[in-house]
Amino acid sequence: MVKCCSAIGCASRCLPNSKLKGLTFHVFPTDENIKRKWVLAMKRLDVNAAGIWEPKKGDVLCSRHFKKTDFDRSAPNIKLKPGVIPSIFDSPYHLQEKREKLHYRKNFTIKTLPVTNHNHQVGAPSYTEEFQSQFIFEHSYSVMDSPKKLKHKLDHVICELENTKESLRNVLDREKHFQNSLRKTIRELKEECLISQETANRLDAFCWECPESMK
């Protein structure tokens, strides 16, 4: 299964050529204190759980959310320096505008988020209140486009697909015409005894039948 960046609005996917493009993916820290700081930096809420989004095992963030100085490049495999916190997150205007239009429940409350700080337990509200106005709900990207825009995009993709199919059919038709002309020429040369049977067999090797699935 292809891993995707957990940041809202980020479309980065962990593909075989990702490293060639300078894109790396990093799992959330095992240190609970550092992991909480990552989560708070993301400003992402889980609307289904009515609280702050919690990363699951295998969730990752891509390198686009870290500064260049956050990486240790001394080894072949690029890794993050200990204790670094992601700090680069985009909040597009259109996403902010959509978020402002969301209707919150009157008694909506965020679940507590205990964070250990210098061996003292700090209540979640002191942290969440600072970021609450900036949090982005999980799956808020699903309302970025209206159904009309999505339908328009779908129609465009379908149109492109049909054009591609038509182009493929034209290529196959030209290839079929070429193959028929080649067979005819080989047959005529053989009938006129201008080529041997062995030569005719070799030329026949250049002829092929178009698979039914491609017609």
Short mmCIF file of C-alpha atoms in Angstrom, two decimals:
data_model
loop_
_atom_site.label_atom_id
_atom_site.label_comp_id
_atom_site.label_asym_id
_atom_site.label_seq_id
_atom_site.Cartn_x
_atom_site.Cartn_y
_atom_site.Cartn_z
CA MET A 1 0.00 0.00 0.00
CA VAL A 2 1.39 3.40 -0.98
CA LYS A 3 2.04 5.67 1.99
CA CYS A 4 0.72 9.22 1.81
CA CYS A 5 1.77 12.29 3.77
CA SER A 6 -0.51 12.87 6.77
CA ALA A 7 -0.49 16.67 6.49
CA ILE A 8 -3.81 18.18 5.41
CA GLY A 9 -3.68 19.43 1.83
CA CYS A 10 -0.41 17.62 1.02
CA ALA A 11 -0.62 15.19 -1.90
CA SER A 12 2.87 13.66 -1.49
CA ARG A 13 2.96 9.89 -1.96
CA CYS A 14 5.83 7.53 -1.24
CA LEU A 15 6.63 6.17 -4.70
CA PRO A 16 9.71 4.30 -6.02
CA ASN A 17 11.07 7.50 -7.61
CA SER A 18 10.37 9.77 -4.62
CA LYS A 19 13.98 9.82 -3.41
CA LEU A 20 15.18 10.72 -6.90
CA LYS A 21 13.00 13.82 -6.61
CA GLY A 22 14.49 14.65 -3.21
CA LEU A 23 11.33 13.63 -1.35
CA THR A 24 11.62 11.51 1.79
CA PHE A 25 9.02 10.24 4.25
CA HIS A 26 9.39 10.03 8.02
CA VAL A 27 7.35 8.13 10.61
CA PHE A 28 6.15 9.88 13.75
CA PRO A 29 8.58 9.82 16.71
CA THR A 30 8.29 7.14 19.36
CA ASP A 31 8.97 9.76 22.01
CA GLU A 32 5.48 10.81 23.12
CA ASN A 33 6.52 14.38 23.95
CA ILE A 34 8.08 14.98 20.52
CA LYS A 35 5.21 13.21 18.78
CA ARG A 36 2.69 15.56 20.48
CA LYS A 37 4.67 18.53 19.24
CA TRP A 38 4.48 17.13 15.70
CA VAL A 39 0.71 16.73 16.01
CA LEU A 40 0.24 20.26 17.37
CA ALA A 41 2.43 21.68 14.60
CA MET A 42 0.17 20.02 12.01
CA LYS A 43 -2.94 21.79 13.40
CA ARG A 44 -5.15 18.91 12.35
CA LEU A 45 -8.38 17.85 14.06
CA ASP A 46 -10.23 14.58 13.74
CA VAL A 47 -13.85 15.59 13.23
CA ASN A 48 -15.06 12.00 13.71
CA ALA A 49 -13.43 11.66 17.12
CA ALA A 50 -14.21 15.26 18.13
CA GLY A 51 -10.62 15.84 19.13
CA ILE A 52 -7.08 16.28 17.92
CA TRP A 53 -6.00 13.90 15.18
CA GLU A 54 -3.87 11.02 16.42
CA PRO A 55 -1.30 9.38 14.12
CA LYS A 56 -1.59 5.64 13.59
CA LYS A 57 1.22 3.15 13.16
CA GLY A 58 2.82 3.70 9.79
CA ASP A 59 1.58 7.29 9.34
CA VAL A 60 4.24 9.56 7.89
CA LEU A 61 5.10 13.17 7.11
CA CYS A 62 7.04 14.07 3.98
CA SER A 63 10.22 16.13 3.91
CA ARG A 64 8.36 19.16 2.52
CA HIS A 65 7.24 20.01 6.06
CA PHE A 66 10.75 20.27 7.48
CA LYS A 67 13.49 22.87 7.07
CA LYS A 68 16.70 21.94 5.27
CA THR A 69 18.59 22.28 8.54
CA ASP A 70 16.37 19.60 10.13
CA PHE A 71 18.03 16.80 8.16
CA ASP A 72 21.13 14.74 8.82
CA ARG A 73 22.71 14.13 5.41
CA SER A 74 25.96 12.59 6.64
CA ALA A 75 24.78 9.07 5.79
CA PRO A 76 23.49 7.64 2.48
CA ASN A 77 19.99 7.44 3.95
CA ILE A 78 18.74 10.92 4.81
CA LYS A 79 17.18 11.09 8.26
CA LEU A 80 15.86 13.73 10.64
CA LYS A 81 17.99 15.13 13.39
CA PRO A 82 16.85 14.11 16.91
CA GLY A 83 14.10 16.26 18.38
CA VAL A 84 13.27 18.34 15.27
CA ILE A 85 9.68 19.54 14.80
CA PRO A 86 7.94 20.00 11.41
CA SER A 87 7.29 23.67 10.77
CA ILE A 88 6.29 24.09 7.13
CA PHE A 89 2.57 23.65 6.57
CA ASP A 90 0.50 25.38 3.91
CA SER A 91 -2.96 26.68 4.72
CA PRO A 92 -4.35 27.80 1.35
CA TYR A 93 -6.82 30.70 1.37
CA HIS A 94 -9.54 28.64 -0.24
CA LEU A 95 -9.11 25.97 2.46
CA GLN A 96 -9.32 28.61 5.19
CA GLU A 97 -12.44 30.03 3.59
CA LYS A 98 -14.10 26.62 3.50
CA ARG A 99 -13.13 25.99 7.11
CA GLU A 100 -14.75 29.23 8.19
CA LYS A 101 -18.02 28.05 6.66
CA LEU A 102 -18.07 24.80 8.64
CA HIS A 103 -20.75 24.66 11.32
CA TYR A 104 -19.41 23.65 14.71
CA ARG A 105 -21.62 21.97 17.28
CA LYS A 106 -22.60 24.38 20.01
CA ASN A 107 -21.06 22.28 22.77
CA PHE A 108 -18.10 21.04 20.73
CA THR A 109 -15.11 20.31 22.94
CA ILE A 110 -11.66 19.06 22.15
CA LYS A 111 -10.43 15.99 23.96
CA THR A 112 -7.67 16.57 26.46
CA LEU A 113 -4.15 16.24 25.17
CA PRO A 114 -1.69 15.67 28.02
CA VAL A 115 1.85 16.78 27.20
CA THR A 116 4.83 16.12 29.40
CA ASN A 117 6.97 19.19 29.90
CA HIS A 118 9.92 19.22 32.32
CA ASN A 119 8.40 16.31 34.24
CA HIS A 120 5.13 18.22 34.78
CA GLN A 121 1.76 17.35 33.31
CA VAL A 122 0.34 20.29 31.40
CA GLY A 123 -3.39 20.36 30.62
CA ALA A 124 -4.35 20.17 26.98
CA PRO A 125 -6.49 23.36 26.87
CA SER A 126 -3.42 25.56 27.36
CA TYR A 127 -2.02 24.10 24.16
CA THR A 128 -5.15 23.62 22.13
CA GLU A 129 -6.54 27.07 22.83
CA GLU A 130 -3.43 28.58 21.29
CA PHE A 131 -3.95 26.69 18.06
CA GLN A 132 -7.70 26.03 18.07
CA SER A 133 -8.50 28.80 15.61
CA GLN A 134 -5.84 27.44 13.25
CA PHE A 135 -6.66 23.73 13.41
CA ILE A 136 -7.80 22.05 10.21
CA PHE A 137 -10.36 19.29 10.45
CA GLU A 138 -9.42 15.89 9.14
CA HIS A 139 -10.95 15.35 5.70
CA SER A 140 -11.66 19.07 5.36
CA TYR A 141 -10.02 18.79 1.95
CA SER A 142 -13.09 16.83 0.86
CA VAL A 143 -15.10 20.05 0.74
CA MET A 144 -12.52 22.03 -1.22
CA ASP A 145 -14.38 21.44 -4.50
CA SER A 146 -18.10 21.68 -5.04
CA PRO A 147 -19.97 18.76 -6.68
CA LYS A 148 -20.26 20.87 -9.83
CA LYS A 149 -16.49 21.34 -10.04
CA LEU A 150 -15.88 17.65 -9.33
CA LYS A 151 -18.33 16.71 -12.08
CA HIS A 152 -16.50 19.05 -14.44
CA LYS A 153 -13.16 17.42 -13.57
CA LEU A 154 -14.62 13.96 -14.04
CA ASP A 155 -16.04 14.89 -17.44
CA HIS A 156 -12.64 16.28 -18.44
CA VAL A 157 -10.88 13.05 -17.42
CA ILE A 158 -13.43 10.93 -19.30
CA CYS A 159 -12.99 13.12 -22.39
CA GLU A 160 -9.20 12.75 -22.20
CA LEU A 161 -9.59 8.99 -21.86
CA GLU A 162 -11.82 8.77 -24.92
CA ASN A 163 -9.37 10.89 -26.92
CA THR A 164 -6.54 8.58 -25.89
CA LYS A 165 -8.54 5.52 -26.91
CA GLU A 166 -9.30 7.10 -30.29
CA SER A 167 -5.62 7.89 -30.82
CA LEU A 168 -4.71 4.31 -29.97
CA ARG A 169 -7.28 2.96 -32.41
CA ASN A 170 -5.85 5.19 -35.16
CA VAL A 171 -2.34 3.93 -34.46
CA LEU A 172 -3.52 0.32 -34.57
CA ASP A 173 -5.37 0.94 -37.84
CA ARG A 174 -2.23 2.37 -39.45
CA GLU A 175 -0.18 -0.56 -38.15
CA LYS A 176 -2.73 -3.03 -39.50
CA HIS A 177 -2.60 -1.35 -42.90
CA PHE A 178 1.20 -1.55 -42.90
CA GLN A 179 1.14 -5.24 -41.95
CA ASN A 180 -1.31 -6.04 -44.77
CA SER A 181 0.85 -4.19 -47.30
CA LEU A 182 3.95 -6.04 -46.11
CA ARG A 183 2.29 -9.44 -46.41
CA LYS A 184 1.05 -8.60 -49.88
CA THR A 185 4.52 -7.51 -51.00
CA ILE A 186 6.15 -10.66 -49.58
CA ARG A 187 3.58 -12.84 -51.33
CA GLU A 188 4.10 -11.09 -54.68
CA LEU A 189 7.89 -11.32 -54.43
CA LYS A 190 7.64 -15.00 -53.64
CA GLU A 191 5.27 -15.67 -56.54
CA GLU A 192 7.67 -13.91 -58.91
CA CYS A 193 10.50 -16.04 -57.49
CA LEU A 194 12.36 -12.88 -56.57
CA ILE A 195 12.96 -14.12 -53.02
CA SER A 196 13.55 -17.56 -51.58
CA GLN A 197 11.26 -19.36 -49.17
CA GLU A 198 13.77 -18.76 -46.40
CA THR A 199 13.79 -15.01 -47.05
CA ALA A 200 10.01 -14.98 -47.16
CA ASN A 201 9.85 -16.72 -43.79
CA ARG A 202 12.24 -14.17 -42.28
CA LEU A 203 10.15 -11.29 -43.62
CA ASP A 204 7.01 -12.92 -42.26
CA ALA A 205 8.54 -12.62 -38.79
CA PHE A 206 7.96 -8.86 -39.04
CA CYS A 207 4.24 -9.41 -39.44
CA TRP A 208 2.07 -9.76 -36.37
CA GLU A 209 -1.60 -9.95 -35.56
CA CYS A 210 -3.16 -7.20 -33.52
CA PRO A 211 -4.48 -8.66 -30.22
CA GLU A 212 -8.27 -8.63 -29.88
CA SER A 213 -8.01 -6.74 -26.59
CA MET A 214 -6.34 -3.81 -28.41
CA LYS A 215 -8.84 -3.52 -31.23
#
